[in-house]
Short mmCIF file of C-alpha atoms in Angstrom, two decimals:
data_model
loop_
_atom_site.label_atom_id
_atom_site.label_comp_id
_atom_site.label_asym_id
_atom_site.label_seq_id
_atom_site.Cartn_x
_atom_site.Cartn_y
_atom_site.Cartn_z
CA UNK A 47 117.56 -69.90 80.07
CA UNK A 48 119.54 -67.20 83.39
CA UNK A 49 121.04 -64.64 82.31
CA UNK A 50 119.68 -61.90 85.36
CA UNK A 51 122.43 -60.40 87.52
CA UNK A 52 121.92 -58.91 90.95
CA UNK A 53 124.24 -56.88 92.81
CA UNK A 54 124.41 -56.34 97.00
CA UNK A 55 125.90 -53.86 98.86
CA UNK A 56 125.41 -56.15 101.83
CA UNK A 57 125.60 -53.86 105.46
CA UNK A 58 121.98 -54.17 107.10
CA UNK A 59 120.56 -51.25 104.46
CA UNK A 60 121.12 -53.50 102.51
CA UNK A 61 121.16 -52.01 98.81
CA UNK A 62 120.20 -54.19 95.47
CA UNK A 63 120.41 -53.65 91.54
CA UNK A 64 119.60 -56.71 89.07
CA UNK A 65 120.07 -56.19 85.25
CA UNK A 66 117.54 -58.38 82.89
CA UNK A 67 117.26 -58.30 79.67
CA UNK A 68 113.91 -57.35 79.86
CA UNK A 69 114.32 -54.31 82.06
CA UNK A 70 114.58 -50.94 80.26
CA UNK A 71 116.46 -49.67 82.91
CA UNK A 72 118.06 -51.08 85.73
CA UNK A 73 115.37 -52.21 88.90
CA UNK A 74 116.96 -50.58 92.78
CA UNK A 75 116.81 -50.43 96.82
CA UNK A 76 117.16 -50.95 99.58
CA UNK A 77 116.07 -53.46 101.78
CA UNK A 78 116.39 -52.76 105.26
CA UNK A 79 117.35 -56.15 107.53
CA UNK A 80 116.16 -56.45 110.75
CA UNK A 81 119.26 -55.52 113.76
CA UNK A 82 120.13 -58.68 116.00
CA UNK A 83 117.53 -59.19 118.18
CA UNK A 84 118.30 -59.28 122.01
CA UNK A 85 120.66 -62.25 121.96
CA UNK A 86 122.80 -61.25 119.43
CA UNK A 87 121.19 -63.39 116.62
CA UNK A 88 121.64 -61.83 113.69
CA UNK A 89 119.05 -65.16 112.20
CA UNK A 90 116.08 -62.93 110.88
CA UNK A 91 117.96 -60.27 109.16
CA UNK A 92 119.82 -63.45 107.04
CA UNK A 93 116.96 -65.22 107.10
CA UNK A 94 114.84 -61.86 105.14
CA UNK A 95 118.45 -61.10 102.88
CA UNK A 96 117.81 -64.95 101.37
CA UNK A 97 114.12 -64.07 100.79
CA UNK A 98 115.26 -60.89 99.24
CA UNK A 99 117.46 -63.41 96.21
CA UNK A 100 114.78 -65.42 96.14
CA UNK A 101 111.94 -62.75 95.37
CA UNK A 102 114.50 -60.54 92.89
CA UNK A 103 115.61 -64.18 91.31
CA UNK A 104 111.75 -65.46 91.10
CA UNK A 105 110.63 -61.31 89.21
CA UNK A 106 113.56 -60.84 87.29
CA UNK A 107 115.66 -64.36 87.23
CA UNK A 108 116.31 -66.09 86.18
CA UNK A 109 119.41 -65.64 87.90
CA UNK A 110 122.89 -66.28 86.58
CA UNK A 111 124.81 -64.50 88.85
CA UNK A 112 124.95 -62.91 92.10
CA UNK A 113 127.29 -59.83 93.48
CA UNK A 114 128.47 -58.62 96.50
CA UNK A 115 130.78 -56.65 98.20
CA UNK A 116 134.19 -58.39 99.44
CA UNK A 117 133.96 -58.63 103.42
CA UNK A 118 136.90 -56.67 103.87
CA UNK A 119 138.21 -57.63 107.91
CA UNK A 120 138.45 -55.01 110.46
CA UNK A 121 141.82 -53.00 111.01
CA UNK A 122 140.86 -52.90 114.80
CA UNK A 123 140.59 -49.25 116.35
CA UNK A 124 137.55 -47.70 117.60
CA UNK A 125 134.63 -46.78 114.52
CA UNK A 126 135.09 -43.46 112.83
CA UNK A 127 133.67 -42.51 110.05
CA UNK A 128 136.99 -41.34 109.17
CA UNK A 129 138.48 -44.81 109.16
CA UNK A 130 135.81 -47.10 109.24
CA UNK A 131 137.06 -49.30 111.87
CA UNK A 132 134.48 -51.93 113.08
CA UNK A 133 135.68 -53.65 116.38
CA UNK A 134 131.46 -54.41 117.60
CA UNK A 135 131.82 -58.54 117.30
CA UNK A 136 127.80 -57.80 116.46
CA UNK A 137 128.50 -56.02 112.78
CA UNK A 138 131.05 -58.50 112.67
CA UNK A 139 128.98 -61.50 113.01
CA UNK A 140 126.00 -60.29 111.02
CA UNK A 141 128.90 -58.90 108.15
CA UNK A 142 130.14 -62.45 107.74
CA UNK A 143 126.59 -63.76 107.82
CA UNK A 144 125.05 -61.83 104.90
CA UNK A 145 128.47 -62.46 102.49
CA UNK A 146 128.14 -66.32 103.40
CA UNK A 147 124.49 -65.26 103.32
CA UNK A 148 124.94 -64.27 99.56
CA UNK A 149 127.74 -66.96 98.91
CA UNK A 150 124.21 -69.71 99.72
CA UNK A 151 121.72 -67.98 97.67
CA UNK A 152 123.85 -68.97 94.95
CA UNK A 153 125.43 -71.80 95.30
CA UNK A 154 121.47 -72.75 95.72
CA UNK A 155 120.17 -71.46 92.84
CA UNK A 156 122.98 -73.19 90.91
CA UNK A 157 124.81 -69.89 89.89
CA UNK A 158 127.99 -67.80 89.70
CA UNK A 159 128.51 -65.69 92.86
CA UNK A 160 130.76 -62.68 92.73
CA UNK A 161 132.91 -61.13 95.28
CA UNK A 162 133.42 -57.41 94.50
CA UNK A 163 136.83 -55.65 96.12
CA UNK A 164 135.73 -52.02 96.80
CA UNK A 165 137.94 -49.88 95.58
CA UNK A 166 137.44 -51.61 91.97
CA UNK A 167 134.39 -51.63 91.79
CA UNK A 168 133.95 -47.19 92.70
CA UNK A 169 137.08 -47.18 90.53
CA UNK A 170 134.90 -48.34 86.93
CA UNK A 171 131.55 -46.42 88.89
CA UNK A 172 133.04 -43.21 89.52
CA UNK A 173 136.30 -43.44 88.24
CA UNK A 174 139.86 -42.31 89.73
CA UNK A 175 140.37 -40.36 93.13
CA UNK A 176 142.98 -39.12 94.92
CA UNK A 177 144.68 -41.10 97.77
CA UNK A 178 143.07 -40.93 101.13
CA UNK A 179 139.89 -39.79 99.22
CA UNK A 180 137.06 -40.44 102.26
CA UNK A 181 134.37 -43.37 102.53
CA UNK A 182 131.72 -40.24 102.60
CA UNK A 183 132.75 -38.48 99.01
CA UNK A 184 132.76 -41.97 97.38
CA UNK A 185 129.32 -42.21 98.24
CA UNK A 186 129.10 -38.65 97.30
CA UNK A 187 130.19 -39.54 94.15
CA UNK A 188 127.90 -43.04 93.33
CA UNK A 189 124.45 -40.62 94.22
CA UNK A 190 126.18 -38.41 91.95
CA UNK A 191 127.07 -40.31 89.23
CA UNK A 192 123.80 -42.88 89.53
CA UNK A 193 121.32 -39.40 89.52
CA UNK A 194 123.67 -38.50 86.18
CA UNK A 195 122.16 -41.61 85.13
CA UNK A 196 119.18 -40.46 85.32
CA UNK A 197 118.07 -43.23 87.93
CA UNK A 198 116.27 -41.62 91.30
CA UNK A 199 118.75 -43.66 94.27
CA UNK A 200 116.82 -43.42 97.71
CA UNK A 201 121.03 -42.75 98.64
CA UNK A 202 124.13 -43.77 98.90
CA UNK A 203 123.46 -47.88 99.26
CA UNK A 204 121.82 -49.07 96.61
CA UNK A 205 123.71 -46.66 94.79
CA UNK A 206 126.53 -48.13 95.65
CA UNK A 207 124.24 -51.23 94.13
CA UNK A 208 124.58 -49.76 90.94
CA UNK A 209 128.27 -49.17 90.57
CA UNK A 210 128.65 -53.35 92.15
CA UNK A 211 125.82 -53.74 88.40
CA UNK A 212 128.39 -51.43 86.03
CA UNK A 213 131.01 -53.09 87.36
CA UNK A 214 130.70 -57.06 87.47
CA UNK A 215 127.84 -56.17 83.95
CA UNK A 216 131.14 -55.25 81.84
CA UNK A 217 133.38 -57.84 83.64
CA UNK A 218 131.06 -60.70 82.00
CA UNK A 219 130.52 -58.69 79.01
CA UNK A 220 126.87 -57.86 79.39
CA UNK A 221 126.33 -54.78 77.73
CA UNK A 222 122.37 -53.45 79.04
CA UNK A 223 120.53 -51.37 77.17
CA UNK A 224 121.29 -48.18 78.98
CA UNK A 225 124.73 -48.61 78.45
CA UNK A 226 124.30 -45.71 76.71
CA UNK A 227 122.73 -43.83 79.29
CA UNK A 228 125.82 -44.42 81.77
CA UNK A 229 128.88 -43.38 78.85
CA UNK A 230 126.44 -40.51 78.32
CA UNK A 231 126.82 -39.16 82.85
CA UNK A 232 131.00 -39.47 81.77
CA UNK A 233 130.97 -37.28 79.48
CA UNK A 234 133.23 -34.11 80.98
CA UNK A 235 132.19 -30.87 79.47
CA UNK A 236 134.48 -28.33 79.03
CA UNK A 237 134.12 -25.17 81.06
#
C-alpha cells in the first residue's frame, strides 16, 4: 500500500524530506545537483533528481505523494538577495526542468503530485511574519523551527523541505508520530 510522502525544495541544492509510517522521525537531506554543462544542458541535474526520487520510493516508499515548491515565474530585474529577481536563462531553464522532473516522476510512479506555494508552507511552518519579511529571514526561521523540533538540517534547503512536508502532511490529514515534537516547538513560553 502506497503511503509515504516526500517533498523537495527544488534548486541546485535540492532539499528533500520524507515521511513514511515506519519512520519515527522524518528523513531529510540535501541533494547537490550539478551545474549546467558547457553547452548549457541541465540534463545531468534532471537525471540525478529523477534518480533520487526513485531512490526515495525504493527505500522509504512506496510513495503515495510527491510535493515540491511551486515554480514562481521570474519577475525581471537584476538578481538580488533582497528581491530574489532572477534573469538568468540557465537558472529559469533549470527551475522549470526540476518542476517538470518532479511532475514526470509522480506520473510514472502513479502517485499524486502537489505544487506547494512558498507562502502557504512558510506560514504553516514558522507562522505569519510582518509584510516585507525578507528571504534570508524566512530561511533563518525555517532552520530555527527544524532545530526546535530536534532535527539538525544541513542548511535552509532541507529545513525548507521539512516545512513543505509539514504543510503537505497537514493538508493530507496525516498525523506523523513526530507531530508532538512539532507542537511542542510551537509552544511559546512567557518572558
